[in-house]
Amino acid sequence: MNPETQKFIPPQEEQEKEFEIDYEPFDPEAELKNLRKGDKEMRAGRLEEYKKELIRQKEGIAEIQENLEKQLRENPDLPQEELMKTVRAKAPEYRLSENQLNLFKETLNRYVTRHQAVREAKKQYPHDKELFRACFGKEPEGTIEVIESPITLYFRCHNLKDFAWIRHEKFFEFEKKQKLTKSDIQTADIFAGALVRRCLIPPLKNAITIENATGAPIESWDATATLQHEEQHAIKKLFKEQ
């Protein structure tokens, strides 16, 4: 770094912090490093204390996550700032470190970003066939139903070829002829559903799930139970990634 530039940057401890912490945080990684100090007998005693505090903090983080998931199911449009209030309220009790608070913030930012991407895609392509074409590069061969949830678009494919087309990501085969093989279709028929990790709308990465609804009656499906399950799974996965 240029010395002239560096002198205008305050020392790290003087820089404004993201979170004001008025309690003694428990940072598992930092505490683990400190355990290496001292004699063997001292380390053994401190290790037991470390384990107890680590378990307590992990249980607290799980509680916070559960509360956030409940809030998001009840009101998917909550802003990140409102959701962080839930985290901040419990932070002193479970001695969350600044790094842990930042991870919660990043995760909630990702939720909001994905939620907006799902909402925008459905708004831009209100008809299911249009949305299928935008995501997967061609018109569907059969009936398609698209159900919107907070962070996923759920595609019910009533034609096995449509399901196989997505399942094998044929829409990304730009350099060769995009064509389903008999093997592709047979393999796809083994699966009842799948998570689509990418599509032709980049913001929808990891935001699409598909169902092999071949032979299933159209619009006679209990959407509530299945969508709640998918929403819960998708939100849990979002936290797990962090």
XYZ file of N, CA and C in Angstrom:
726
model
N 0.837 -1.197 0.000
C 0.000 0.000 0.000
C 0.874 1.250 0.000
N 0.458 2.257 -0.715
C 1.180 3.525 -0.760
C 1.224 4.163 0.630
N 2.426 4.548 1.125
C 2.543 5.137 2.470
C 1.670 6.366 2.652
N 1.533 7.176 1.584
C 0.716 8.379 1.672
C -0.757 8.040 1.884
N -1.169 6.905 1.257
C -2.555 6.461 1.414
C -2.765 5.857 2.789
N -1.781 5.076 3.233
C -1.905 4.336 4.480
C -2.084 5.255 5.687
N -1.472 6.438 5.667
C -1.526 7.294 6.842
C -2.934 7.860 7.080
N -3.794 7.787 6.025
C -5.161 8.256 6.198
C -6.104 7.163 6.708
N -5.595 5.926 6.791
C -6.416 4.817 7.258
C -6.164 4.613 8.745
N -7.185 4.719 9.600
C -6.972 4.573 11.038
C -6.583 3.150 11.383
N -5.862 2.960 12.491
C -5.527 1.608 12.935
C -6.784 0.770 13.071
N -6.628 -0.554 12.983
C -7.779 -1.458 12.970
C -8.689 -1.237 14.166
N -8.082 -1.050 15.377
C -8.908 -0.904 16.565
C -9.685 0.410 16.575
N -9.240 1.395 15.734
C -9.922 2.683 15.694
C -10.994 2.735 14.615
N -10.982 1.774 13.700
C -11.970 1.761 12.636
C -13.356 1.433 13.209
N -14.368 2.034 12.638
C -15.726 1.797 13.105
C -16.121 0.345 12.871
N -16.604 -0.293 13.920
C -16.984 -1.698 13.814
C -18.422 -1.827 13.345
N -18.709 -2.954 12.721
C -20.053 -3.218 12.210
C -21.050 -3.354 13.357
N -20.636 -4.035 14.419
C -21.523 -4.284 15.558
C -20.897 -3.757 16.853
N -21.701 -3.075 17.644
C -21.256 -2.625 18.963
C -21.545 -3.748 19.954
N -20.512 -4.323 20.535
C -20.665 -5.442 21.467
C -20.317 -4.957 22.870
N -21.310 -4.961 23.780
C -21.088 -4.509 25.144
C -21.083 -5.689 26.132
N -20.652 -6.843 25.640
C -20.524 -8.035 26.469
C -19.257 -8.760 26.037
N -18.858 -9.765 26.794
C -17.658 -10.518 26.437
C -18.040 -11.647 25.472
N -17.670 -11.535 24.208
C -18.062 -12.565 23.234
C -17.275 -13.863 23.418
N -17.890 -14.927 22.929
C -17.211 -16.232 22.925
C -16.958 -16.591 21.471
N -15.693 -16.492 21.059
C -15.290 -16.834 19.698
C -14.621 -18.206 19.747
N -15.297 -19.254 19.278
C -14.761 -20.623 19.399
C -13.353 -20.788 18.852
N -13.062 -20.178 17.699
C -11.742 -20.340 17.092
C -10.655 -19.671 17.933
N -10.939 -18.454 18.398
C -9.963 -17.740 19.221
C -9.751 -18.438 20.555
N -10.860 -18.921 21.144
C -10.759 -19.614 22.428
C -9.966 -20.908 22.296
N -10.130 -21.572 21.170
C -9.411 -22.837 20.956
C -7.910 -22.595 20.876
N -7.531 -21.492 20.266
C -6.099 -21.148 20.191
C -5.539 -20.862 21.578
N -6.326 -20.211 22.415
C -5.886 -19.883 23.770
C -5.721 -21.128 24.634
N -6.461 -22.191 24.289
C -6.371 -23.429 25.068
C -4.987 -24.055 25.005
N -4.248 -23.738 23.973
C -2.920 -24.327 23.813
C -1.907 -23.741 24.795
N -2.274 -22.627 25.415
C -1.360 -21.987 26.353
C -1.492 -22.618 27.741
N -0.451 -22.549 28.529
C -0.485 -23.077 29.888
C -0.072 -24.529 29.957
N 0.033 -25.068 31.189
C 0.464 -26.460 31.348
C -0.689 -27.412 31.053
N -0.365 -28.706 31.038
C -1.324 -29.736 30.633
C -2.538 -29.769 31.548
N -2.323 -29.680 32.869
C -3.427 -29.738 33.829
C -4.366 -28.547 33.660
N -3.779 -27.368 33.435
C -4.578 -26.165 33.241
C -5.403 -26.268 31.961
N -4.778 -26.813 30.914
C -5.492 -26.956 29.627
C -6.685 -27.891 29.764
N -6.530 -28.966 30.546
C -7.614 -29.946 30.713
C -8.841 -29.292 31.345
N -8.607 -28.469 32.375
C -9.718 -27.795 33.037
C -10.391 -26.781 32.133
N -9.581 -26.043 31.407
C -10.124 -25.037 30.501
C -10.865 -25.674 29.330
N -10.427 -26.869 28.935
C -11.086 -27.553 27.825
C -12.528 -27.905 28.176
N -12.758 -28.352 29.421
C -14.114 -28.689 29.854
C -15.008 -27.462 29.823
N -14.489 -26.324 30.288
C -15.251 -25.081 30.255
C -15.553 -24.667 28.816
N -14.551 -24.852 27.966
C -14.707 -24.522 26.546
C -15.842 -25.347 25.924
N -15.844 -26.649 26.205
C -16.870 -27.541 25.639
C -18.265 -27.118 26.078
N -18.403 -26.788 27.386
C -19.715 -26.389 27.911
C -20.206 -25.117 27.224
N -19.307 -24.148 27.100
C -19.689 -22.875 26.480
C -19.990 -23.056 24.997
N -19.220 -23.916 24.323
C -19.431 -24.164 22.899
C -20.802 -24.800 22.659
N -21.147 -25.801 23.477
C -22.451 -26.461 23.348
C -23.577 -25.468 23.589
N -23.426 -24.662 24.633
C -24.452 -23.669 24.955
C -24.629 -22.678 23.804
N -23.525 -22.233 23.230
C -23.615 -21.276 22.131
C -24.252 -21.911 20.895
N -23.874 -23.151 20.608
C -24.455 -23.829 19.439
C -25.966 -24.000 19.599
N -26.399 -24.336 20.808
C -27.833 -24.462 21.060
C -28.527 -23.112 20.881
N -27.839 -22.042 21.306
C -28.392 -20.706 21.145
C -28.510 -20.300 19.694
N -27.491 -20.614 18.909
C -27.518 -20.304 17.477
C -28.651 -21.062 16.791
N -28.854 -22.323 17.209
C -29.955 -23.118 16.648
C -31.300 -22.492 16.997
N -31.420 -21.966 18.210
C -32.657 -21.305 18.635
C -32.912 -20.049 17.815
N -31.861 -19.258 17.609
C -31.991 -18.033 16.804
C -32.408 -18.383 15.379
N -31.774 -19.393 14.823
C -32.103 -19.811 13.459
C -33.565 -20.254 13.359
N -34.016 -21.009 14.350
C -35.410 -21.477 14.351
C -36.377 -20.292 14.402
N -36.051 -19.290 15.220
C -36.903 -18.095 15.313
C -36.932 -17.331 13.987
N -35.776 -17.246 13.326
C -35.713 -16.568 12.024
C -36.535 -17.305 10.981
N -36.425 -18.625 10.964
C -37.187 -19.428 10.005
C -38.685 -19.223 10.209
N -39.109 -19.167 11.456
C -40.526 -18.947 11.761
C -40.976 -17.584 11.245
N -40.157 -16.563 11.490
C -40.481 -15.219 11.006
C -40.597 -15.181 9.483
N -39.686 -15.865 8.810
C -39.675 -15.833 7.344
C -40.860 -16.588 6.755
N -41.282 -17.638 7.430
C -42.469 -18.363 6.937
C -43.731 -17.518 7.121
N -43.772 -16.753 8.223
C -44.945 -15.926 8.504
C -44.976 -14.671 7.641
N -43.779 -14.109 7.387
C -43.704 -12.886 6.577
C -42.438 -12.912 5.726
N -42.517 -13.481 4.525
C -41.331 -13.627 3.663
C -40.702 -12.302 3.240
N -41.441 -11.189 3.347
C -40.959 -9.901 2.861
C -40.234 -9.076 3.923
N -39.973 -9.658 5.084
C -39.279 -8.900 6.130
C -37.905 -8.449 5.648
N -37.533 -7.194 5.899
C -36.209 -6.711 5.476
C -35.106 -7.280 6.366
N -33.903 -7.241 5.851
C -32.757 -7.790 6.575
C -32.570 -7.106 7.929
N -32.780 -5.800 7.991
C -32.586 -5.051 9.227
C -33.534 -5.543 10.319
N -34.772 -5.839 9.934
C -35.757 -6.333 10.905
C -35.386 -7.728 11.404
N -34.906 -8.564 10.506
C -34.511 -9.921 10.877
C -33.290 -9.907 11.806
N -32.392 -8.960 11.579
C -31.198 -8.879 12.422
C -31.533 -8.482 13.857
N -32.684 -7.860 14.073
C -33.094 -7.528 15.441
C -33.269 -8.794 16.272
N -33.748 -9.851 15.632
C -33.905 -11.136 16.318
C -32.551 -11.674 16.751
N -31.556 -11.516 15.881
C -30.203 -11.993 16.190
C -29.593 -11.156 17.308
N -29.693 -9.837 17.180
C -29.093 -8.934 18.161
C -29.705 -9.118 19.553
N -31.008 -9.426 19.595
C -31.688 -9.582 20.882
C -31.118 -10.740 21.696
N -30.660 -11.781 20.995
C -30.131 -12.963 21.675
C -28.607 -13.000 21.731
N -27.964 -12.076 21.041
C -26.499 -12.093 20.962
C -25.803 -12.038 22.322
N -26.221 -11.155 23.251
C -25.536 -11.119 24.555
C -25.704 -12.409 25.354
N -26.906 -12.990 25.270
C -27.182 -14.214 26.030
C -26.272 -15.360 25.611
N -26.013 -15.460 24.298
C -25.195 -16.566 23.794
C -23.798 -16.107 23.377
N -23.449 -14.889 23.750
C -22.092 -14.344 23.583
C -21.591 -14.465 22.140
N -22.435 -14.086 21.213
C -22.059 -14.173 19.801
C -20.906 -13.217 19.497
N -19.948 -13.713 18.740
C -18.805 -12.891 18.345
C -19.185 -12.017 17.151
N -18.330 -11.046 16.851
C -18.577 -10.180 15.691
C -18.601 -10.991 14.404
N -17.731 -11.985 14.312
C -17.700 -12.841 13.127
C -19.016 -13.601 12.969
N -19.554 -14.106 14.073
C -20.827 -14.829 14.013
C -21.973 -13.903 13.637
N -21.965 -12.704 14.169
C -22.990 -11.718 13.803
C -22.912 -11.379 12.319
N -21.701 -11.257 11.813
C -21.522 -10.979 10.384
C -22.026 -12.131 9.520
N -21.829 -13.365 9.982
C -22.312 -14.525 9.228
C -23.835 -14.529 9.159
N -24.477 -14.183 10.268
C -25.937 -14.073 10.259
C -26.373 -12.992 9.273
N -25.687 -11.858 9.310
C -26.046 -10.759 8.406
C -25.886 -11.169 6.948
N -24.771 -11.825 6.628
C -24.529 -12.273 5.254
C -25.591 -13.268 4.800
N -25.951 -14.193 5.690
C -26.965 -15.186 5.347
C -28.306 -14.526 5.078
N -28.687 -13.587 5.934
C -29.967 -12.902 5.752
C -29.957 -12.020 4.505
N -28.807 -11.453 4.191
C -28.688 -10.704 2.931
C -28.909 -11.623 1.737
N -28.357 -12.822 1.823
C -28.533 -13.804 0.736
C -29.996 -14.209 0.620
N -30.664 -14.359 1.764
C -32.096 -14.687 1.728
C -32.862 -13.584 0.993
N -32.644 -12.342 1.402
C -33.370 -11.217 0.813
C -33.093 -11.122 -0.691
N -31.830 -11.302 -1.083
C -31.452 -11.246 -2.499
C -32.158 -12.325 -3.299
N -32.161 -13.550 -2.756
C -32.814 -14.654 -3.472
C -34.324 -14.459 -3.513
N -34.891 -14.000 -2.427
C -36.332 -13.745 -2.381
C -36.728 -12.719 -3.446
N -35.944 -11.669 -3.568
C -36.228 -10.638 -4.571
C -36.071 -11.185 -5.987
N -35.089 -12.067 -6.183
C -34.874 -12.656 -7.511
C -36.060 -13.521 -7.917
N -36.571 -14.297 -6.979
C -37.744 -15.140 -7.245
C -38.953 -14.277 -7.562
N -39.178 -13.258 -6.739
C -40.320 -12.365 -6.933
C -40.236 -11.640 -8.279
N -39.042 -11.169 -8.643
C -38.847 -10.430 -9.890
C -39.045 -11.327 -11.110
N -38.530 -12.574 -11.032
C -38.679 -13.501 -12.161
C -40.151 -13.817 -12.420
N -40.914 -14.046 -11.354
C -42.346 -14.357 -11.512
C -43.106 -13.144 -12.031
N -42.660 -11.954 -11.632
C -43.310 -10.733 -12.098
C -43.004 -10.487 -13.569
N -41.752 -10.728 -13.970
C -41.343 -10.490 -15.350
C -41.942 -11.512 -16.311
N -42.091 -12.759 -15.827
C -42.660 -13.833 -16.661
C -43.868 -14.427 -15.932
N -45.012 -13.742 -15.982
C -46.176 -14.172 -15.193
C -46.790 -15.495 -15.644
N -46.580 -15.852 -16.915
C -47.150 -17.104 -17.413
C -46.124 -18.232 -17.277
N -46.596 -19.383 -16.842
C -45.692 -20.489 -16.520
C -44.829 -20.922 -17.701
N -45.429 -20.965 -18.884
C -44.657 -21.379 -20.064
C -43.568 -20.359 -20.403
N -43.871 -19.081 -20.229
C -42.878 -18.034 -20.472
C -41.704 -18.169 -19.506
N -42.025 -18.432 -18.249
C -40.985 -18.572 -17.232
C -40.130 -19.808 -17.497
N -40.766 -20.888 -17.948
C -40.029 -22.103 -18.311
C -39.036 -21.800 -19.433
N -39.507 -21.100 -20.462
C -38.646 -20.777 -21.596
C -37.486 -19.876 -21.164
N -37.764 -18.893 -20.307
C -36.717 -17.982 -19.845
C -35.661 -18.712 -19.016
N -36.099 -19.673 -18.229
C -35.167 -20.408 -17.356
C -34.423 -21.516 -18.090
N -35.110 -22.172 -19.033
C -34.566 -23.406 -19.599
C -34.432 -23.423 -21.116
N -34.649 -22.266 -21.763
C -34.263 -22.101 -23.157
C -35.167 -22.645 -24.229
N -36.347 -23.169 -23.874
C -37.264 -23.643 -24.912
C -38.679 -23.745 -24.362
N -39.629 -23.920 -25.282
C -41.017 -24.110 -24.872
C -41.176 -25.495 -24.229
N -41.961 -25.612 -23.186
C -42.211 -26.942 -22.614
C -43.061 -27.782 -23.555
N -42.876 -29.084 -23.511
C -43.646 -29.984 -24.377
C -44.981 -30.367 -23.762
N -45.070 -30.237 -22.444
C -46.318 -30.577 -21.762
C -46.776 -29.453 -20.856
N -47.711 -29.773 -20.005
C -48.237 -28.785 -19.062
C -47.225 -28.518 -17.954
N -47.079 -27.241 -17.613
C -46.157 -26.819 -16.552
C -46.947 -26.016 -15.525
N -46.714 -26.307 -14.266
C -47.256 -25.489 -13.180
C -46.073 -24.925 -12.389
N -46.103 -23.624 -12.130
C -45.032 -22.996 -11.355
C -45.636 -22.399 -10.087
N -45.116 -22.819 -8.954
C -45.577 -22.317 -7.659
C -44.447 -21.519 -7.033
N -44.761 -20.304 -6.629
C -43.757 -19.425 -6.034
C -43.761 -19.554 -4.509
N -42.579 -19.723 -3.920
C -42.424 -19.703 -2.466
C -41.407 -18.611 -2.150
N -41.113 -18.326 -0.889
C -40.226 -17.195 -0.578
C -38.882 -17.203 -1.293
N -38.212 -18.362 -1.389
C -36.902 -18.364 -2.054
C -36.762 -19.482 -3.084
N -37.885 -20.002 -3.565
C -37.814 -21.009 -4.627
C -38.955 -20.830 -5.619
N -38.717 -21.292 -6.840
C -39.768 -21.468 -7.838
C -39.908 -22.973 -8.039
N -41.095 -23.469 -7.827
C -41.352 -24.910 -7.865
C -42.041 -25.267 -9.180
N -41.315 -25.961 -10.064
C -41.841 -26.335 -11.381
C -42.388 -27.763 -11.335
N -43.679 -27.893 -11.598
C -44.286 -29.228 -11.734
C -44.321 -29.566 -13.225
N -43.589 -30.593 -13.613
C -43.492 -30.988 -15.019
C -44.390 -32.197 -15.266
N -45.437 -32.007 -16.071
C -46.366 -33.102 -16.353
C -45.944 -33.903 -17.577
N -44.844 -33.514 -18.182
C -44.280 -34.268 -19.296
C -42.862 -34.677 -18.908
N -42.563 -35.972 -19.008
C -41.266 -36.483 -18.572
C -40.109 -35.836 -19.337
N -40.323 -35.499 -20.605
C -39.255 -34.884 -21.392
C -38.871 -33.508 -20.833
N -39.856 -32.762 -20.350
C -39.564 -31.453 -19.748
C -38.742 -31.628 -18.471
N -39.135 -32.600 -17.673
C -38.396 -32.878 -16.436
C -36.964 -33.304 -16.755
N -36.812 -34.188 -17.733
C -35.482 -34.684 -18.116
C -34.623 -33.565 -18.698
N -35.239 -32.685 -19.474
C -34.522 -31.554 -20.077
C -33.842 -30.698 -18.993
N -34.609 -30.444 -17.919
C -34.066 -29.639 -16.815
C -33.081 -30.468 -15.997
N -33.488 -31.690 -15.694
C -32.675 -32.563 -14.819
C -31.263 -32.760 -15.372
N -31.125 -32.864 -16.694
C -29.823 -33.083 -17.331
C -29.199 -31.790 -17.859
N -29.822 -30.649 -17.534
C -29.304 -29.323 -17.914
C -28.979 -29.232 -19.409
N -29.879 -29.705 -20.230
C -29.662 -29.654 -21.677
C -29.645 -28.217 -22.202
N -30.249 -27.304 -21.438
C -30.311 -25.906 -21.871
C -28.951 -25.228 -21.831
N -27.927 -25.882 -21.249
C -26.586 -25.318 -21.224
C -25.664 -25.912 -22.297
N -26.184 -26.811 -23.108
C -25.346 -27.444 -24.127
C -25.319 -26.587 -25.391
N -24.658 -25.458 -25.313
C -24.647 -24.511 -26.425
C -23.735 -24.968 -27.567
N -22.675 -25.684 -27.236
C -21.676 -26.030 -28.240
C -22.015 -27.303 -29.017
N -23.048 -27.993 -28.622
C -23.471 -29.176 -29.351
C -24.994 -29.188 -29.433
N -25.517 -30.035 -30.220
C -26.952 -30.062 -30.429
C -27.679 -30.405 -29.135
N -28.634 -29.560 -28.790
C -29.397 -29.790 -27.568
C -30.485 -30.830 -27.863
N -30.230 -32.032 -27.407
C -31.173 -33.103 -27.710
C -31.195 -34.115 -26.574
N -32.392 -34.503 -26.195
C -32.535 -35.534 -25.173
C -32.326 -36.912 -25.791
N -31.610 -37.750 -25.074
C -31.441 -39.127 -25.529
C -32.421 -40.025 -24.778
N -32.573 -41.220 -25.271
C -33.451 -42.190 -24.607
C -32.949 -42.466 -23.193
N -31.624 -42.519 -23.071
C -31.017 -42.752 -21.761
C -31.310 -41.602 -20.798
N -31.267 -40.362 -21.307
C -31.570 -39.193 -20.478
C -32.979 -39.314 -19.881
N -33.925 -39.699 -20.722
C -35.315 -39.781 -20.293
C -35.508 -40.916 -19.285
N -34.892 -42.057 -19.556
C -35.012 -43.196 -18.650
C -34.393 -42.885 -17.287
N -33.259 -42.231 -17.297
C -32.592 -41.878 -16.042
C -33.420 -40.885 -15.244
N -33.972 -39.890 -15.922
C -34.766 -38.868 -15.239
C -36.001 -39.465 -14.581
N -36.561 -40.504 -15.190
C -37.799 -41.092 -14.681
C -37.615 -41.767 -13.327
N -36.368 -41.984 -12.937
C -36.086 -42.587 -11.635
C -36.370 -41.592 -10.510
N -36.246 -40.303 -10.821
C -36.336 -39.258 -9.799
C -37.744 -38.660 -9.707
N -38.151 -38.372 -8.476
C -39.447 -37.723 -8.237
C -39.300 -36.207 -8.270
N -38.093 -35.739 -7.958
C -37.853 -34.296 -7.958
C -36.370 -34.011 -7.882
N -36.023 -32.735 -7.954
C -34.606 -32.361 -7.910
C -34.465 -30.869 -7.629
N -33.334 -30.505 -7.059
C -32.957 -29.104 -6.902
C -32.163 -28.692 -8.134
N -32.534 -27.576 -8.740
C -31.833 -27.076 -9.918
C -30.837 -26.021 -9.457
N -29.566 -26.313 -9.617
C -28.538 -25.432 -9.078
C -28.297 -24.201 -9.957
N -28.661 -24.263 -11.228
C -28.442 -23.114 -12.107
C -29.454 -23.159 -13.245
N -29.694 -21.998 -13.851
C -30.567 -21.913 -15.022
C -30.112 -20.724 -15.845
N -30.900 -20.328 -16.851
C -30.507 -19.243 -17.736
C -30.765 -17.856 -17.135
N -31.350 -17.809 -15.943
C -31.504 -16.559 -15.199
C -30.566 -16.653 -14.002
N -29.355 -16.098 -14.096
C -28.323 -16.284 -13.066
C -28.755 -16.004 -11.626
N -29.565 -14.955 -11.349
C -29.953 -14.708 -9.954
C -30.766 -15.843 -9.317
N -31.278 -16.761 -10.147
C -32.069 -17.872 -9.621
C -31.216 -19.096 -9.297
N -29.922 -18.897 -9.125
C -29.041 -19.997 -8.745
C -29.516 -20.612 -7.427
N -29.675 -21.933 -7.418
C -30.139 -22.680 -6.242
C -31.533 -22.277 -5.782
N -32.312 -21.653 -6.648
C -33.636 -21.172 -6.258
C -34.766 -21.889 -6.994
N -34.451 -22.991 -7.684
C -35.468 -23.708 -8.448
C -35.510 -25.174 -8.031
N -36.709 -25.667 -7.810
C -36.907 -27.097 -7.593
C -37.891 -27.600 -8.640
N -37.736 -28.849 -9.027
C -38.610 -29.416 -10.056
C -39.223 -30.723 -9.558
N -40.419 -31.001 -10.050
C -41.122 -32.229 -9.694
C -41.459 -33.008 -10.956
N -41.225 -34.291 -10.916
C -41.655 -35.181 -11.991
C -43.112 -35.536 -11.721
N -44.013 -34.737 -12.298
C -45.450 -34.906 -12.051
C -46.124 -35.685 -13.170
N -45.352 -36.494 -13.891
C -45.904 -37.289 -14.993
C -47.031 -38.181 -14.479
N -48.191 -38.058 -15.088
C -49.325 -38.889 -14.699
C -50.120 -38.346 -13.536
N -49.632 -37.296 -12.887
C -50.349 -36.720 -11.745
C -51.436 -35.772 -12.241
N -52.589 -35.765 -11.581
C -53.651 -34.844 -11.985
C -53.191 -33.399 -11.853
N -53.595 -32.576 -12.793
C -53.215 -31.161 -12.776
C -54.078 -30.405 -11.769
N -53.434 -29.569 -10.986
C -54.085 -28.695 -10.007
C -54.913 -29.460 -8.980
N -54.528 -30.709 -8.685
C -55.217 -31.450 -7.643
C -54.250 -31.791 -6.517
N -53.146 -31.086 -6.519
C -52.034 -31.380 -5.619
C -52.120 -30.507 -4.378
N -51.809 -31.092 -3.214
C -51.823 -30.326 -1.972
C -50.571 -29.473 -1.908
N -50.693 -28.241 -2.415
C -49.520 -27.380 -2.518
C -49.017 -26.926 -1.153
N -49.929 -26.725 -0.212
C -49.552 -26.139 1.073
C -48.505 -26.966 1.802
N -48.783 -28.251 2.001
C -47.870 -29.109 2.761
C -46.521 -29.240 2.072
N -46.554 -29.450 0.754
C -45.303 -29.638 0.016
C -44.478 -28.357 -0.012
N -45.139 -27.227 -0.254
C -44.411 -25.962 -0.311
C -43.811 -25.588 1.040
N -44.551 -25.827 2.115
C -44.012 -25.543 3.443
C -42.757 -26.358 3.693
N -42.796 -27.618 3.252
C -41.626 -28.480 3.412
C -40.454 -27.945 2.587
N -40.730 -27.564 1.344
C -39.676 -27.058 0.468
C -39.100 -25.741 0.989
N -39.993 -24.864 1.484
C -39.537 -23.592 2.030
C -38.614 -23.815 3.220
N -39.058 -24.697 4.129
C -38.266 -24.969 5.321
C -36.913 -25.555 4.950
N -36.917 -26.475 3.993
C -35.672 -27.115 3.549
C -34.745 -26.083 2.908
N -35.289 -25.220 2.073
C -34.475 -24.223 1.372
C -33.874 -23.214 2.347
N -34.661 -22.768 3.334
C -34.158 -21.805 4.308
C -33.093 -22.430 5.191
N -33.330 -23.679 5.624
C -32.335 -24.382 6.443
C -31.033 -24.545 5.663
N -31.152 -24.863 4.378
C -29.956 -25.046 3.549
C -29.171 -23.736 3.446
N -29.907 -22.635 3.371
C -29.269 -21.324 3.282
C -28.389 -21.059 4.515
N -28.936 -21.380 5.701
C -28.166 -21.194 6.933
C -27.015 -22.194 7.005
N -27.270 -23.412 6.568
C -26.248 -24.458 6.646
C -25.038 -24.109 5.788
N -25.278 -23.461 4.640
C -24.180 -23.066 3.758
C -23.216 -22.126 4.463
N -23.750 -21.299 5.359
C -22.918 -20.360 6.101
C -22.284 -21.013 7.314
